Structures are given as structure tokens and as C-alpha cells.
């Protein structure tokens, strides 16, 4: 539906967001024990200086026509 809104030009930009409540105290404690969380608070998976991942619950995607994107 969201893609159809953009491709049919019914909308210029569409935000697609979600939420998940999987961040429990047990998960956080396990991640801390494994040293999996970043100390900087920023997830940089492809950076040479990465030091772990950041815990988050709400991804968001911006859907827009290619002609409007940063690649233009």
C-alpha cells in the first residue's frame, strides 16, 4: 500500500514505521554481559571504529520517488 501511494503519485513521500517491545531487562542485561552494546550509543555496523550495536525498537523508512531522493 505504501509503495503504491508513491508510485501512483498519490503521495510525494510516505513514512513507514513500526515498533517492537522486545527490549526487556533480560535482553539488555544479556547484551551488556556479552559486551554487544556500543559504548558510544551509536550503531555503526560498517565503520572501522564500531564497538557494538545500539538497542532500539522503532525503525522508520522514508519512501519517495527516485527523482526526489538524495541520489538525484
Coordinates of C-alpha atoms in Angstrom, one line a residue:
X1 CA 0.0 0.0 0.0
X2 CA 2.7 2.5 1.0
X3 CA 4.7 1.8 -2.2
X4 CA 1.6 2.1 -4.3
X5 CA 0.9 5.6 -2.8
X6 CA 4.3 6.8 -4.1
X7 CA 4.3 5.0 -7.4
X8 CA 0.8 6.2 -8.3
X9 CA 1.9 9.8 -7.2
X10 CA -1.0 9.9 -4.7
X11 CA 1.7 10.9 -2.2
X12 CA 5.1 12.6 -2.6
X13 CA 6.6 10.9 0.5
X14 CA 5.5 8.1 2.8
X15 CA 6.9 7.2 6.2
X16 CA 6.7 3.6 7.1
X17 CA 7.4 3.0 10.8
X18 CA 7.0 0.1 13.2
X19 CA 7.6 -0.7 16.9
X20 CA 8.6 -3.7 18.8
X21 CA 8.8 -4.2 22.6
X22 CA 11.5 -6.8 22.6
X23 CA 13.8 -4.7 24.7
X24 CA 13.3 -6.4 28.1
X25 CA 15.6 -6.1 31.1
X26 CA 16.8 -9.6 30.5
X27 CA 17.8 -8.8 26.9
X28 CA 19.6 -5.7 27.9
X29 CA 21.4 -7.5 30.8
X30 CA 22.5 -10.3 28.4
X31 CA 23.7 -7.8 25.8
X32 CA 25.7 -5.9 28.5
X33 CA 27.2 -9.2 29.7
X34 CA 28.3 -10.1 26.2
X35 CA 29.6 -6.6 25.6
X36 CA 27.4 -6.3 22.5
X37 CA 26.1 -2.8 23.1
X38 CA 28.0 0.2 21.9
X39 CA 29.5 2.4 24.5
X40 CA 29.0 5.5 22.2
X41 CA 25.3 4.9 21.8
X42 CA 25.6 4.9 18.0
X43 CA 25.2 1.8 15.9
X44 CA 27.8 2.0 13.1
X45 CA 27.9 -1.6 11.6
X46 CA 30.1 -0.7 8.7
X47 CA 32.5 1.7 10.4
X48 CA 36.1 0.6 11.2
X49 CA 35.7 2.1 14.7
X50 CA 32.5 0.2 15.5
X51 CA 32.2 -1.0 19.1
X52 CA 28.8 -2.8 19.2
X53 CA 25.2 -2.2 18.3
X54 CA 22.6 0.2 19.7
X55 CA 19.4 -1.2 21.2
X56 CA 16.3 0.3 19.5
X57 CA 12.7 -0.5 18.9
X58 CA 11.3 1.7 16.2
X59 CA 12.6 1.5 12.7
X60 CA 11.4 4.1 10.2
X61 CA 11.7 4.1 6.4
X62 CA 11.2 7.1 4.1
X63 CA 9.7 6.0 0.7
X64 CA 10.0 8.6 -2.1
X65 CA 10.3 8.5 -5.8
X66 CA 13.9 8.1 -7.1
X67 CA 13.7 11.5 -8.8
X68 CA 13.2 13.1 -5.3
X69 CA 15.9 11.1 -3.5
X70 CA 19.4 12.2 -2.4
X71 CA 20.8 10.1 -5.4
X72 CA 19.4 12.7 -7.8

